[in-house]
């Protein structure tokens, strides 16, 4: 495996400067960041990896540079100059020392250490968690029933999952590590005649229900057939997971799961056929956070982790002229408003 040494930051952020909680959700096609200090909220700062006008080969070092620049912009928006705590939501598989061992979505990240690279720039070591785990955590804290267990399915470019064990009296989990991430997308639901998954196996849930899989199936066999196949694959997967783990609620999030009400309805309709007779059917509900669950979970963790907030952060935000109020402004990279 070819690895490069961490590149040197141009200007490390000073350790004693006003600080903020920083959440970073890194996906295969985009990244979203959000900073908060006291009542000041940066809103979402978005990076499109392959935005029009930026033709280039995917490159880890360039991605890190852009993440660093976007983080500094989000921090400035709340009157801070460094992260007090930072959390990265990442779909990649990590090996020893936080090295990316597998990520089909950003192949140039393989063998590299994103948290170490960003820690060198930020004077704060980011916590790294699975993106579906953080989304499931945000959902489990958003008012869903939890007393009989909760399964989160994040259906987007890929399919991820997280499971929350039954809790007393519908109480929310204290932290994301009370959930367990699971590779629900690579649960094989049709081993013999299923389509090829990008993991190399045939008939994975992800090969039916992910956004790209749905598009391919719709082109080949029509929208109705694609939806029916995806819903059946989801029902098989939910039934199989339900034989191993207890849950009474299935939360659908991600770009497909949170927006396709027809998929949720078709899954609910298909569950009785795919679930063992006599077992209690789980309720299928849309994600409260929609497609922003991973970023919401990362921000919850960043706010709860680490030392107390630097006392000067809200003051600094106030000096900037009213930034110490919650903003929901969405800013894209290079947006003149920032
Ligand atoms: Zn697979």
XYZ file of C-alpha atoms and ligand atoms in Angstrom:
339
model
C 0.000 0.000 0.000
C 1.365 3.400 -0.972
C 1.081 5.960 1.783
C 2.212 9.552 1.917
C 3.288 11.426 5.063
C 0.788 13.923 6.451
C 1.106 17.178 4.548
C 2.093 20.182 6.645
C -0.582 22.708 7.570
C 0.011 26.198 6.266
C -0.976 27.854 9.559
C -1.919 25.667 12.540
C -4.839 27.071 14.484
C -3.667 28.530 17.833
C -4.460 26.352 20.889
C -5.707 29.209 23.122
C -8.073 30.917 20.654
C -11.893 31.091 20.989
C -13.262 27.663 20.172
C -16.437 25.962 19.008
C -17.951 22.520 18.494
C -17.393 21.427 14.884
C -19.285 18.689 13.031
C -18.130 17.359 9.664
C -20.122 14.863 7.589
C -17.926 13.523 4.796
C -19.650 11.689 1.964
C -18.621 10.289 -1.403
C -19.996 13.232 -3.405
C -20.064 16.059 -0.855
C -19.139 17.123 2.655
C -21.144 19.275 5.080
C -19.808 21.159 8.094
C -21.472 23.017 10.946
C -19.986 24.870 13.917
C -21.668 26.017 17.097
C -20.440 28.198 19.992
C -22.997 29.130 22.620
C -26.050 30.342 20.706
C -24.032 31.077 17.549
C -24.579 28.572 14.736
C -22.740 28.634 11.417
C -25.526 26.862 9.514
C -24.442 24.261 6.969
C -21.267 24.881 4.981
C -21.241 22.548 1.977
C -18.477 21.251 -0.265
C -19.429 19.543 -3.539
C -16.390 17.399 -4.384
C -17.105 17.534 -8.106
C -18.851 20.888 -8.456
C -19.126 22.310 -11.993
C -16.104 24.436 -12.815
C -13.749 22.367 -10.669
C -12.740 19.540 -13.001
C -9.949 17.570 -11.370
C -8.937 14.082 -10.436
C -10.151 13.036 -6.969
C -7.281 13.622 -4.561
C -7.097 13.107 -0.784
C -4.729 16.030 -0.121
C -6.953 18.427 -2.058
C -10.024 17.109 -0.193
C -8.293 17.770 3.155
C -7.310 21.307 2.074
C -10.916 22.058 1.165
C -12.241 20.545 4.405
C -9.782 22.681 6.385
C -10.789 25.864 4.528
C -14.505 25.107 5.005
C -13.957 24.358 8.712
C -12.194 27.694 9.214
C -15.101 29.467 7.500
C -17.681 27.678 9.691
C -15.639 28.519 12.819
C -15.271 32.189 11.815
C -19.049 32.366 11.401
C -19.495 31.654 15.130
C -16.629 33.886 16.285
C -14.219 30.996 16.885
C -10.838 30.274 15.357
C -10.392 26.638 16.340
C -12.517 23.588 17.150
C -12.963 22.852 20.863
C -14.187 19.426 19.806
C -14.525 18.088 16.279
C -16.396 15.010 15.072
C -16.028 13.422 11.631
C -18.883 11.297 10.273
C -17.292 8.944 7.756
C -18.671 6.042 5.700
C -15.164 4.630 5.163
C -13.806 1.515 6.864
C -10.901 2.420 9.155
C -7.989 0.176 10.115
C -5.111 0.623 12.556
C -4.151 4.228 13.480
C -7.316 5.552 11.831
C -6.044 4.641 8.374
C -8.748 4.271 5.694
C -8.703 0.640 4.610
C -11.698 0.737 2.302
C -13.868 3.435 0.758
C -15.158 2.851 -2.787
C -16.729 6.350 -2.693
C -13.335 8.196 -2.414
C -10.618 5.723 -3.509
C -7.804 8.283 -3.028
C -8.467 8.214 0.740
C -7.327 4.588 0.979
C -4.252 4.224 3.178
C -4.538 7.806 4.482
C -5.340 9.098 7.998
C -7.984 11.867 7.731
C -8.294 12.506 11.483
C -4.516 12.852 11.898
C -4.278 15.201 8.905
C -7.018 17.456 10.280
C -5.697 17.260 13.861
C -2.383 18.704 12.637
C -4.264 21.699 11.233
C -6.772 22.245 14.030
C -4.879 21.665 17.294
C -7.766 19.325 18.166
C -8.006 15.624 17.428
C -11.332 14.857 15.743
C -13.428 11.954 16.962
C -14.371 9.689 14.061
C -17.593 7.689 13.923
C -19.509 5.747 11.297
C -21.923 8.077 9.494
C -24.937 5.760 9.879
C -24.153 5.336 13.583
C -24.239 9.125 14.083
C -27.443 9.443 12.042
C -29.036 6.655 14.092
C -27.916 8.441 17.273
C -29.495 11.730 16.157
C -32.733 9.884 15.309
C -32.763 7.989 18.610
C -32.599 11.380 20.347
C -35.307 12.906 18.145
C -38.361 11.460 19.858
C -38.821 8.047 18.226
C -39.955 5.176 20.437
C -36.858 3.419 21.805
C -38.176 1.133 24.570
C -38.395 -1.882 22.230
C -35.247 -1.073 20.263
C -34.702 0.945 17.081
C -33.151 0.108 13.714
C -31.874 2.988 11.577
C -31.356 2.424 7.838
C -29.524 5.166 5.940
C -30.353 4.612 2.271
C -28.499 6.903 -0.110
C -25.488 6.398 -2.382
C -24.898 3.304 -0.249
C -26.878 1.708 2.575
C -25.718 1.889 6.187
C -27.378 0.928 9.418
C -27.286 1.286 13.193
C -29.158 -0.516 15.934
C -30.171 0.788 19.370
C -30.930 -1.913 21.985
C -34.241 -1.619 23.904
C -34.162 1.195 26.467
C -36.190 1.870 29.582
C -39.318 3.934 28.948
C -38.422 5.402 25.539
C -35.443 7.321 26.929
C -32.883 8.609 24.399
C -29.309 7.247 24.371
C -26.673 9.339 26.153
C -24.087 8.864 23.406
C -23.659 7.317 19.950
C -21.679 4.384 21.296
C -24.859 2.993 22.863
C -25.787 2.100 19.279
C -24.055 -0.491 17.124
C -23.246 0.244 13.489
C -24.060 -2.525 11.030
C -23.278 -3.087 7.357
C -26.958 -3.542 6.593
C -26.301 -2.663 2.955
C -24.193 -5.762 2.473
C -26.690 -8.177 3.931
C -27.192 -10.652 1.078
C -30.911 -10.961 0.375
C -30.725 -12.839 -2.972
C -27.483 -14.805 -3.257
C -28.217 -16.737 -6.461
C -29.822 -14.325 -8.901
C -29.047 -10.926 -7.375
C -27.169 -8.075 -9.067
C -23.468 -7.487 -8.415
C -22.766 -5.171 -5.450
C -19.727 -2.880 -5.384
C -18.429 -4.970 -2.455
C -17.953 -7.907 -4.850
C -20.861 -10.039 -3.595
C -24.135 -10.668 -5.414
C -27.594 -9.796 -4.160
C -26.723 -7.368 -1.317
C -29.478 -5.033 -0.062
C -27.405 -2.117 -1.393
C -27.467 -3.610 -4.917
C -31.268 -3.148 -4.863
C -32.101 -0.183 -2.639
C -29.280 2.389 -2.987
C -29.892 5.461 -5.148
C -27.624 4.266 -8.005
C -29.152 0.752 -7.874
C -32.687 2.162 -8.047
C -31.734 4.298 -11.070
C -30.159 1.343 -12.880
C -33.155 -0.884 -12.202
C -35.614 1.826 -13.269
C -33.794 2.260 -16.591
C -33.757 -1.487 -17.197
C -37.178 -2.560 -15.947
C -39.177 0.583 -15.168
C -39.869 2.619 -12.006
C -42.547 0.319 -10.582
C -40.406 -2.816 -10.832
C -37.367 -1.020 -9.359
C -39.393 0.195 -6.384
C -40.983 -3.229 -5.778
C -37.578 -4.969 -5.887
C -35.988 -2.424 -3.537
C -38.890 -2.638 -1.069
C -38.766 -6.427 -1.090
C -34.986 -6.390 -0.522
C -35.495 -3.974 2.405
C -38.231 -6.206 3.842
C -35.991 -9.303 3.604
C -33.157 -7.415 5.305
C -35.372 -5.973 8.071
C -36.881 -9.423 8.721
C -33.435 -11.055 8.871
C -31.986 -8.401 11.202
C -35.142 -8.715 13.337
C -34.426 -12.404 13.928
C -31.106 -11.438 15.536
C -31.784 -8.078 17.201
C -34.918 -6.681 18.872
C -36.476 -3.472 17.507
C -40.032 -2.180 17.071
C -39.172 0.906 15.000
C -37.390 1.166 11.645
C -36.253 4.711 10.820
C -35.509 5.382 7.140
C -32.964 8.142 6.505
C -30.486 9.132 3.801
C -31.056 10.697 0.385
C -33.362 7.858 -0.742
C -34.754 6.613 2.563
C -35.833 10.007 3.895
C -37.318 11.329 0.654
C -39.018 8.348 -0.999
C -42.303 7.970 0.903
C -43.281 5.372 -1.713
C -40.367 3.168 -0.639
C -41.371 3.374 3.036
C -44.978 2.513 2.131
C -43.936 -0.394 -0.108
C -41.610 -1.694 2.617
C -44.420 -1.583 5.201
C -46.703 -3.427 2.774
C -44.094 -6.099 2.062
C -42.998 -6.753 5.660
C -45.893 -9.123 6.590
C -44.941 -11.424 3.686
C -41.245 -11.513 4.648
C -41.593 -11.691 8.444
C -42.075 -14.924 10.360
C -45.715 -15.533 11.220
C -46.559 -14.510 14.767
C -43.762 -11.986 15.113
C -44.604 -8.344 15.809
C -44.147 -6.134 12.762
C -41.944 -3.069 13.290
C -43.277 0.375 12.460
C -41.508 2.052 9.510
C -41.083 5.818 9.987
C -39.205 8.563 8.102
C -36.133 10.152 9.673
C -36.841 13.327 11.653
C -33.537 14.787 10.427
C -34.234 13.816 6.821
C -30.980 13.619 4.908
C -28.992 15.535 7.569
C -28.880 12.864 10.296
C -25.120 12.215 10.209
C -24.295 15.921 10.539
C -26.873 16.299 13.333
C -25.416 13.309 15.213
C -21.869 14.595 14.734
C -22.864 17.997 16.142
C -24.632 16.391 19.142
C -21.480 14.416 19.909
C -19.180 17.424 19.377
C -21.314 19.514 21.756
C -21.290 16.848 24.470
C -17.638 15.785 24.210
C -14.488 17.524 25.377
C -13.746 20.360 27.808
C -16.225 23.146 28.669
C -16.759 25.854 26.123
C -14.170 28.624 25.928
C -15.743 31.610 27.714
C -14.682 34.131 25.096
C -16.381 32.402 22.157
C -19.847 33.984 22.543
C -18.235 37.350 23.308
C -16.208 37.137 20.128
C -19.320 36.200 18.166
C -21.186 39.147 19.676
C -18.347 41.529 18.714
C -18.782 40.424 15.113
C -22.217 42.019 15.181
C -25.059 39.715 16.003
C -23.614 36.385 14.922
C -24.472 35.012 18.362
C -27.917 34.002 17.181
C -28.890 30.813 15.469
C -28.586 31.025 11.710
C -29.901 28.499 9.251
C -28.019 30.032 6.348
C -26.773 27.427 3.915
C -23.490 28.394 2.330
C -21.704 26.710 -0.521
C -17.967 26.757 -1.054
C -16.878 30.083 -2.499
C -20.194 31.687 -1.671
C -19.602 35.467 -1.409
C -21.907 35.623 1.641
C -19.196 33.884 3.640
Zn -22.383 -5.661 -0.916
